[in-house]
Coordinates of C-alpha atoms in Angstrom, one line a residue:
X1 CA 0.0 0.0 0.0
X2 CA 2.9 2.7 0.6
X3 CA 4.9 2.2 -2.2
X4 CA 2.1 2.2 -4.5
X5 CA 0.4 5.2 -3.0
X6 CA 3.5 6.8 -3.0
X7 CA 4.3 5.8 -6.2
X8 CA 0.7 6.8 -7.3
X9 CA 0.7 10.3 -5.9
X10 CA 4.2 11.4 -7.4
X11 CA 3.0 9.7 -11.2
X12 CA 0.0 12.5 -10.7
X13 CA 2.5 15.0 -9.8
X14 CA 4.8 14.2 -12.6
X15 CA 1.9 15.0 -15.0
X16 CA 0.8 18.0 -13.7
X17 CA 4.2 19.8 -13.2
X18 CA 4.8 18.4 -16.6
X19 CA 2.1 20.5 -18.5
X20 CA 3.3 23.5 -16.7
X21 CA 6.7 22.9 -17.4
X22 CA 7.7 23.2 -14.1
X23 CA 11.0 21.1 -14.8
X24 CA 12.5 21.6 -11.2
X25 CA 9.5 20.2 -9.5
X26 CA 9.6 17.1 -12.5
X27 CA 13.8 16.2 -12.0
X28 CA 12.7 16.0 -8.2
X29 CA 10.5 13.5 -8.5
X30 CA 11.9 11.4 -10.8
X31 CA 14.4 11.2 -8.5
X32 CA 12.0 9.9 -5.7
X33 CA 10.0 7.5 -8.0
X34 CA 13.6 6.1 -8.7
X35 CA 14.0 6.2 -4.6
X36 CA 10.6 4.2 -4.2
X37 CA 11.4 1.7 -6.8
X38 CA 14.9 1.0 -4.9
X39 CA 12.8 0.7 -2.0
X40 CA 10.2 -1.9 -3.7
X41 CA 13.2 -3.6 -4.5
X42 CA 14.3 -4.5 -1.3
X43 CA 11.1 -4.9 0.4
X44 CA 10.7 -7.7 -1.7
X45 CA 13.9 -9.3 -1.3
X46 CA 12.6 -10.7 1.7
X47 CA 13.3 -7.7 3.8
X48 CA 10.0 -6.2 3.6
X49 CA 10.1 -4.3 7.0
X50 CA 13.6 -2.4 5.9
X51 CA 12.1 -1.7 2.7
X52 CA 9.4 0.1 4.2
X53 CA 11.4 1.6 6.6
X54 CA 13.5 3.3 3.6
X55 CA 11.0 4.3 1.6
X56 CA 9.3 6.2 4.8
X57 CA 12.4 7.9 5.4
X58 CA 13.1 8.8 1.5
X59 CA 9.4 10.4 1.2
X60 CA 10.2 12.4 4.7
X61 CA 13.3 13.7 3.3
X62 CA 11.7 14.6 -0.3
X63 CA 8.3 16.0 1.5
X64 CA 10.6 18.4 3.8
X65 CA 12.9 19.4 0.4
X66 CA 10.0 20.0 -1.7
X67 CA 8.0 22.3 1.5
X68 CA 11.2 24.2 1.9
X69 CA 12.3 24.6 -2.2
X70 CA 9.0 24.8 -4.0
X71 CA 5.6 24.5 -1.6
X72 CA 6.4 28.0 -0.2
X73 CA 3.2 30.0 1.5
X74 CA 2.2 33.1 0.1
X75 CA -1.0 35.6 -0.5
X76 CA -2.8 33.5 1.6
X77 CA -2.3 30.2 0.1
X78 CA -0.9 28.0 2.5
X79 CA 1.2 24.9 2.1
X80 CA -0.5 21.7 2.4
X81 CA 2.6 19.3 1.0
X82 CA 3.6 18.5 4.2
X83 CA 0.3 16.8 4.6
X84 CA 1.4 13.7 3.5
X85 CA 4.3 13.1 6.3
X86 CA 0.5 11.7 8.1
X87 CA 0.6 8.9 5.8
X88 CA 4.3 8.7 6.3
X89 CA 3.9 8.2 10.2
X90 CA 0.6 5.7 9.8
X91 CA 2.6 3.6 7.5
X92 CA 5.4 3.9 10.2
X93 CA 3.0 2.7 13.0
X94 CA 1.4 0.0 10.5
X95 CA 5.2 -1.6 10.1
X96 CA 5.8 -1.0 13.7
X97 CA 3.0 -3.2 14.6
X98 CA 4.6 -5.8 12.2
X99 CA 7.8 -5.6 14.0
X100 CA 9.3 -3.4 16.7
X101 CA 12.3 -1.4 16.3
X102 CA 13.8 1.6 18.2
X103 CA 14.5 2.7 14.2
X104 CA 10.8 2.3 13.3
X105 CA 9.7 4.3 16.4
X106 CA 12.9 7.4 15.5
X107 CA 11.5 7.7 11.6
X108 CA 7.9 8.0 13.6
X109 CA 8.9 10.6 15.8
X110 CA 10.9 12.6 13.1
X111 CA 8.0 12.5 10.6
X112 CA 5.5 13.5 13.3
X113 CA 7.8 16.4 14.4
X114 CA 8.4 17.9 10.6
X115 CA 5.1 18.1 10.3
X116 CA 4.4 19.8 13.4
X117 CA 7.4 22.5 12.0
X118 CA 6.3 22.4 8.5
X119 CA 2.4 23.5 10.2
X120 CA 3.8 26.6 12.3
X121 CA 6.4 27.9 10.6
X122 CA 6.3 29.6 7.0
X123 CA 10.5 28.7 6.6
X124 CA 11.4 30.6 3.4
X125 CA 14.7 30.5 2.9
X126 CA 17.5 32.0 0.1
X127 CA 17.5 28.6 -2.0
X128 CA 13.3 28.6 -1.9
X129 CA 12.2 28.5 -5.2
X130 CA 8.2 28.8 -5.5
X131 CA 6.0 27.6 -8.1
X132 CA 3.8 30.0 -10.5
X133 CA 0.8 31.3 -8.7
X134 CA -1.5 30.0 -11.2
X135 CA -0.3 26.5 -10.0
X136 CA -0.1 26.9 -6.2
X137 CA -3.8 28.3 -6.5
X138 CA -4.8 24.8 -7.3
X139 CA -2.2 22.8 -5.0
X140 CA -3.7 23.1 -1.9
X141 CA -7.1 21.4 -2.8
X142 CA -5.9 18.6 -4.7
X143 CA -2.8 18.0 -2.0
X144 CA -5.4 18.2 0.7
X145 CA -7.9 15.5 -1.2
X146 CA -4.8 13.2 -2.0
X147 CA -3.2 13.1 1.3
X148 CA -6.8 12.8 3.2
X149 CA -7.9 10.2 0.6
X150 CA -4.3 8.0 1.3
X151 CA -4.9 8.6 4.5
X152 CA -8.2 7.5 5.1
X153 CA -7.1 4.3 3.0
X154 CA -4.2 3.6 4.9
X155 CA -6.7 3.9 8.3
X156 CA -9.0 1.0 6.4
X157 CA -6.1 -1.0 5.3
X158 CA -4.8 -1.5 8.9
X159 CA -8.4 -1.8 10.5
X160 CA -8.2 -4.8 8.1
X161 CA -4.9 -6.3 8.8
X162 CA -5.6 -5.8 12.5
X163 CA -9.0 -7.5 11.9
X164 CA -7.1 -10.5 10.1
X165 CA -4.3 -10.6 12.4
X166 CA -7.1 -10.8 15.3
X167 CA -8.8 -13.6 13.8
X168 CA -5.9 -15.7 13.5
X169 CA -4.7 -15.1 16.4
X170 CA -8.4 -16.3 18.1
X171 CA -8.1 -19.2 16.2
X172 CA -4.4 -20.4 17.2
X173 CA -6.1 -19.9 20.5
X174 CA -8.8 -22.3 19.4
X175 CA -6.5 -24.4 17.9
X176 CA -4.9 -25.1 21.0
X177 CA -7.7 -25.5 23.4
X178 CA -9.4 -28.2 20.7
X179 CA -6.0 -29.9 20.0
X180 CA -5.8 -28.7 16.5
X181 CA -2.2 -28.8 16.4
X182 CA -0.8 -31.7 14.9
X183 CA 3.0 -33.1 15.1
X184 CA 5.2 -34.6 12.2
X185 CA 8.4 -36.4 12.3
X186 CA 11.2 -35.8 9.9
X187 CA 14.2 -38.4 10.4
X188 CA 17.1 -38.1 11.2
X189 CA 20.2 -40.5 9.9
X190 CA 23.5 -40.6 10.3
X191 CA 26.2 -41.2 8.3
X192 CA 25.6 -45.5 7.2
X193 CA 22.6 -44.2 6.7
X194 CA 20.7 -45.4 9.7
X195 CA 18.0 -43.6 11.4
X196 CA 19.0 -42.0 14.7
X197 CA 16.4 -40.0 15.8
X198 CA 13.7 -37.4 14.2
X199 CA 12.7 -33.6 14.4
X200 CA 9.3 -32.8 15.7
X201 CA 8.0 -30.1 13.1
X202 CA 4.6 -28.7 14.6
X203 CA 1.7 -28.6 11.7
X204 CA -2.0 -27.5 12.0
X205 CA -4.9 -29.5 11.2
X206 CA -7.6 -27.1 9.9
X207 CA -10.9 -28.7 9.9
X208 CA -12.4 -28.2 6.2
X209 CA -8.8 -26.8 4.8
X210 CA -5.8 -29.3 5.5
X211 CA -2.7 -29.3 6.6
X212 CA -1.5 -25.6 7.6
X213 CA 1.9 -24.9 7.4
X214 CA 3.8 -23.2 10.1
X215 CA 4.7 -20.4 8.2
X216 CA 1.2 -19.4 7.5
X217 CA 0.8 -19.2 11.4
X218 CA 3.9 -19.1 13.5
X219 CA 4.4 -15.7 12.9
X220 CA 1.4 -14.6 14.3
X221 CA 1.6 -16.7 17.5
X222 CA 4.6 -15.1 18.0
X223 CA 3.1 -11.1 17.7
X224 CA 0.7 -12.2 20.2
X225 CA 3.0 -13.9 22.4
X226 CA 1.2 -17.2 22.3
X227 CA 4.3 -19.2 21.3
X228 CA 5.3 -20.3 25.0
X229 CA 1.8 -21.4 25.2
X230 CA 2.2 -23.1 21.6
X231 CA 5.9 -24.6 22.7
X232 CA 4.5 -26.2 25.6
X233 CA 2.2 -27.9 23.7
X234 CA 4.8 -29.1 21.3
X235 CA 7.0 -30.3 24.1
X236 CA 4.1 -32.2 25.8
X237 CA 3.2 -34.1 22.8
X238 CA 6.2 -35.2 21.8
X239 CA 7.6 -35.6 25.1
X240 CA 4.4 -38.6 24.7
X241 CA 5.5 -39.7 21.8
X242 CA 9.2 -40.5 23.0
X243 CA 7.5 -42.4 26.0
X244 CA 6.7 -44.7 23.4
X245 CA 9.8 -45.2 21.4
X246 CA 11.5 -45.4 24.8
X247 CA 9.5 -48.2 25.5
X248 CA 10.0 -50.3 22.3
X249 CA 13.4 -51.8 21.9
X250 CA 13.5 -50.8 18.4
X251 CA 13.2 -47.1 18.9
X252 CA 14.6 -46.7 22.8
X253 CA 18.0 -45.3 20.8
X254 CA 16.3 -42.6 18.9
X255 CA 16.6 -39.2 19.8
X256 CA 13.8 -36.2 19.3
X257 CA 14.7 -33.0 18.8
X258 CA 12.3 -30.1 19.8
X259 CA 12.7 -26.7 18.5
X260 CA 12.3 -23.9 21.0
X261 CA 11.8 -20.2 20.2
X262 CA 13.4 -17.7 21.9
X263 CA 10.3 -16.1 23.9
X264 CA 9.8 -19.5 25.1
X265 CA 13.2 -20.1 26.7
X266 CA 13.3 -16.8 28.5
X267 CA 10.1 -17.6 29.9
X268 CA 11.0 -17.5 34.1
X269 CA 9.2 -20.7 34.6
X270 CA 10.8 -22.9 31.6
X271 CA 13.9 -24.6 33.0
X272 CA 11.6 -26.0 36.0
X273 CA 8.9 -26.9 33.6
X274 CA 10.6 -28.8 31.0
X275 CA 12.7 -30.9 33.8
X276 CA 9.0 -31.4 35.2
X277 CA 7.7 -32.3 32.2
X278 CA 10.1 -35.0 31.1
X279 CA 9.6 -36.5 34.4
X280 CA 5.9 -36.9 34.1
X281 CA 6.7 -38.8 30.9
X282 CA 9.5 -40.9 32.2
X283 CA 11.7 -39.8 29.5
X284 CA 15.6 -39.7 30.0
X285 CA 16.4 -36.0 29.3
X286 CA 19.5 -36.8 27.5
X287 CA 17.0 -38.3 24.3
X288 CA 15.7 -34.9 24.0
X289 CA 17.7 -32.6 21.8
X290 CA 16.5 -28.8 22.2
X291 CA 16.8 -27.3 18.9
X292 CA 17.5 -23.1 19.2
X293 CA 18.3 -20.6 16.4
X294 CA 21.3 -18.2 16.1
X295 CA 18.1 -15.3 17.2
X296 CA 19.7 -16.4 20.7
X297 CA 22.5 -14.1 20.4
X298 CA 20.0 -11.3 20.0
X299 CA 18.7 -11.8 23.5
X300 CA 20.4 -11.8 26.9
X301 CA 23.6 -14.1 26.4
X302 CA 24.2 -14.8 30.0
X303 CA 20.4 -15.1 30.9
X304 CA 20.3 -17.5 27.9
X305 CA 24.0 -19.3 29.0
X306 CA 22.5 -19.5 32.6
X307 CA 19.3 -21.5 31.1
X308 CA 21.0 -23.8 28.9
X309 CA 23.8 -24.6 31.8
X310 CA 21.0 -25.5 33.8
X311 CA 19.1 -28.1 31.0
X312 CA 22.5 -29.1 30.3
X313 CA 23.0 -30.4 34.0
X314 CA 19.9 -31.9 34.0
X315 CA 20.9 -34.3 30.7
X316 CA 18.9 -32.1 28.1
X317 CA 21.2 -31.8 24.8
X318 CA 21.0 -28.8 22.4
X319 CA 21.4 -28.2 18.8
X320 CA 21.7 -24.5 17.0
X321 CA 20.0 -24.7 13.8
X322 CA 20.6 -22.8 10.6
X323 CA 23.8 -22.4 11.1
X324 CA 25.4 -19.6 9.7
X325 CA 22.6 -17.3 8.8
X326 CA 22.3 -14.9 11.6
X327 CA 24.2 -13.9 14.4
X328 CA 26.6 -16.2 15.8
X329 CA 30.4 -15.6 16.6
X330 CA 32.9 -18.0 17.8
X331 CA 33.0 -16.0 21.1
X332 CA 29.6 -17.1 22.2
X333 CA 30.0 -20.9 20.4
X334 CA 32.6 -21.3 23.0
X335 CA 30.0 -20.3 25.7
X336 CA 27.0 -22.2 25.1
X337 CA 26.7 -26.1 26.0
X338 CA 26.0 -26.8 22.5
X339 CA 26.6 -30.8 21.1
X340 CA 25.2 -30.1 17.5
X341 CA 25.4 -27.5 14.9
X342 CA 23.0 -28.1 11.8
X343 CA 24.1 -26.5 8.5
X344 CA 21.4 -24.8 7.0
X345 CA 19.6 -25.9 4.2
X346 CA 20.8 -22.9 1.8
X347 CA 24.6 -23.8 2.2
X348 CA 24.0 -27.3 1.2
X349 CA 22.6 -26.8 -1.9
X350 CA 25.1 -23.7 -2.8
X351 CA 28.2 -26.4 -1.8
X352 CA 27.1 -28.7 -4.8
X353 CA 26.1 -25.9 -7.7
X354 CA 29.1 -23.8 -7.4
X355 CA 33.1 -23.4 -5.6
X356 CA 32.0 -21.1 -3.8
X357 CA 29.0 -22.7 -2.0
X358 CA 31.4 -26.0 -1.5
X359 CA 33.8 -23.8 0.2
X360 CA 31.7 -22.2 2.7
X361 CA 30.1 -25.1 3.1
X362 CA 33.2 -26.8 4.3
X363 CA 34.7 -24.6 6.3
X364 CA 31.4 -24.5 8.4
X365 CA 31.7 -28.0 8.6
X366 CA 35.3 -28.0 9.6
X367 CA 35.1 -25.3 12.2
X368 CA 32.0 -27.5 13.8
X369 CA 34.3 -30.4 14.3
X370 CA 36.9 -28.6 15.3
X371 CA 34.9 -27.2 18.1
X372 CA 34.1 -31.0 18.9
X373 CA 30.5 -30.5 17.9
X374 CA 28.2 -33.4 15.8
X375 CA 27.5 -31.7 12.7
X376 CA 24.2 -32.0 10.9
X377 CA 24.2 -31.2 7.5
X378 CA 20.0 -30.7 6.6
X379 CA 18.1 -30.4 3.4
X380 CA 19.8 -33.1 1.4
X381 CA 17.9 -33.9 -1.7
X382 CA 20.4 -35.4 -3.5
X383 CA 22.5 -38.6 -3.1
X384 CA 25.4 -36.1 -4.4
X385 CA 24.7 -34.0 -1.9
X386 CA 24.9 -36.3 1.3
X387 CA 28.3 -37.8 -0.2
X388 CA 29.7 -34.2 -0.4
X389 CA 28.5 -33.5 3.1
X390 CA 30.1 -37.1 4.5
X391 CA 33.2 -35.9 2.5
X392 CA 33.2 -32.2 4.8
X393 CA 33.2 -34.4 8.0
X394 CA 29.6 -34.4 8.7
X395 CA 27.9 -37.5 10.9
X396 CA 24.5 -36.4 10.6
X397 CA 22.1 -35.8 7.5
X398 CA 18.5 -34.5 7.3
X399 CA 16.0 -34.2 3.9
X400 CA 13.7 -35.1 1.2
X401 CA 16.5 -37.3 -0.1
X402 CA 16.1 -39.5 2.8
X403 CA 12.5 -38.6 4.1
X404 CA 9.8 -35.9 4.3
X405 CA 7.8 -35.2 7.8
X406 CA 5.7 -37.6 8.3
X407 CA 3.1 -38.2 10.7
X408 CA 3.6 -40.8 13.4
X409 CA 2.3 -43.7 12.2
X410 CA 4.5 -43.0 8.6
X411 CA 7.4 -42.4 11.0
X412 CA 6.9 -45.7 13.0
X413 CA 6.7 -47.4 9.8
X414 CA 9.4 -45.8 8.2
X415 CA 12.0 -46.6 11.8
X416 CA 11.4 -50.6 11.3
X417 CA 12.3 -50.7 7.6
X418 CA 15.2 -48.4 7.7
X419 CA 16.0 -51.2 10.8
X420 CA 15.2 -54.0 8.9
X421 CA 17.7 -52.8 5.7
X422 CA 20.9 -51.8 7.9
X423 CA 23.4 -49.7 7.2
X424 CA 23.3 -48.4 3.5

């Protein structure tokens, strides 16, 4: 909605100063609809929040250029550009709500505070250049209809989204009280190929739509701060589940790794909880493997250190996934109890298209070992891919090439045949 409102307003503007060949005003924003493009662009490289936040604070600096250069007040006529910096600062809340930064809040403020200047003061200074009477009679109307109208959009637009977001959010809170949730099992396998333990991956049955994916509703459990509530959960069913498998001699020797979020593991009451948990089920702590991501780093390191000391001590093991995408440093490797590192899924299939990818690929591998930690190498595909892999020193392998989730009784089923074949 911003960069197309934006985009929209400055096209109109572009034709108008056009026809009155008022070239100043047209170089200007050619050079902000080249801004907003570059903002498009990396809003939808997957960094949709920065993308926004750089296209708010382009259109603050061209609204306040344009107010001081060409929207000068005179003869009455006020100026009225500045009106859209109220757009700017709703779309700044709007992507606040999505995610919340002490940068988000600062472009906010700033906006908000321009416009209160740009209202109060008249600000004509040496390098103000005004445009022709004949066109600033006309300005004022048409700036007041388009910022009011993008505004009173932009005030429908998130009513809506805060309408969606409420409704899924109501029913992940359903979902959970009416045991909605559902959990599968990738396997695990080490290097002869054998299976040695699986990754609970949480799924949610919809009744009348399917299997939901988590990434159509893990993001909004955690805006509303429902993941500890949604971990538990997680860790109580499969925390079942390995009850069985410890009682079957076929499965006592597999291991279940649980991924925990962040929010979850800084809960006060978690380290006491999980350690009560896993003895209600009469499962040996040391079979669960507590799966974290490098967000970790982003929190409190020693309150986090603390936690997993403590889970260590009890038997728990952990695992930090996607290694090598976020924040990690060898400084705080060295600190944390970890007995796995899992290569992420985007390093695997770089290391068998290209030198590159194989190098990095490697040397993650190699600094793993040499920090004595069991490295998993996920998202293999490829029968080339999990020989490469074995080749980099890895022990332990995760993919389609070997299985997809499955549900429990696919999982079962799939344990005793990969038991019954042996080692590949």
């Amino acid at each position: 909605m911003a960069f197309l409102s934006g985009l929209g307003v400055i096209v109109g503007w572009l034709a108008v100063f056009s026809l009155m060949h008022q070239w100043g005003e047209v170089e200007s924003l050619l050079v902000m609809a080249g801004a907003a493009l570059a903002s498009w662009r990396v809003a939808m490289r997957g960094n949709f929040s920065s993308g926004l936040m750089l296209a708010q604070l382009l259109h603050l600096i061209y609204v306040v250029v344009f107010c001081l250069r060409y929207d000068i007040p005179d003869q009455g006529i006020p100026r009225t550009t500045h009106l859209y910096l109220l757009t700017v600062a709703l779309v700044g809340y709007i992507n606040y709500q999505r995610r919340h930064t002490l940068a988000q809040l600062a472009l906010i403020a700033s906006t908000l505070l321009a416009f209160i200047i740009l209202s109060s003061a008249d600000l004509i200074y040496p390098f103000a250049h005004p445009m022709q009477h004949r066109l600033r009679i006309y300005i004022p109307l048409v700036n007041v209809i388009l910022a009011t109208g993008i505004l009173c959009a932009g005030i429908v637009a998130m009513q809506a989204d805060f309408s969606r977001r409420s409704e899924k959010i109501r029913a992940i809170q359903h979902a959970l009280y009416n045991d909605e949730f559902v959990l599968f099992y990738q396997p695990l396998l080490n290097a002869t190929g054998q299976i040695s333990g699986a990754e609970a991956l949480l799924r949610w049955q919809l009744p009348g739509k399917g299997v939901v994916p988590p990434s159509e509703f893990i993001p909004a459990a955690q805006q509303a701060g429902l993941m500890p509530a949604v971990g538990d959960w997680v860790i109580g069913s499969a925390f079942r589940e390995l009850a069985h498998w410890q009682a079957n001699p076929a499965t006592s020797h597999l291991t279940l790794s649980i991924n925990v979020t962040v929010d979850h593991l800084m809960k006060p009451e978690f380290v006491a909880r999980l350690i009560q948990q896993a003895d209600r089920a009469q499962i040996p702590p040391a079979r669960v493997k507590l799966e974290l991501t490098e967000s970790v780093f982003a929190s409190d390191i020693d309150a986090v250190v603390a936690k997993m000391v403590a889970l260590a001590a009890a038997g728990f093991r952990f695992s930090l996934d996607d290694f090598g995408t976020g924040f990690s440093s060898l400084s705080y490797l060295r600190r944390l109890p970890l007995e796995q590192i899992k290569i992420d899924r985007s390093f695997i299939s770089g290391a068998s298209e290209n030198r590159k990818g194989a190098v990095i690929a490697r040397n993650i591998a190699r600094m793993g070992l040499e920090l004595k930690l069991e490295v998993l190498a996920e998202g293999i595909e490829t029968a080339e891919q999990w020989s490469l892999m074995q080749d980099f020193g890895c022990t332990a392998f995760q993919g389609f090439y070997f299985s997809r989730p499955l549900s429990i009784e696919d999982f079962r089923a799939f344990s005793l045949q990969n038991r019954q074949q042996g080692p590949a």
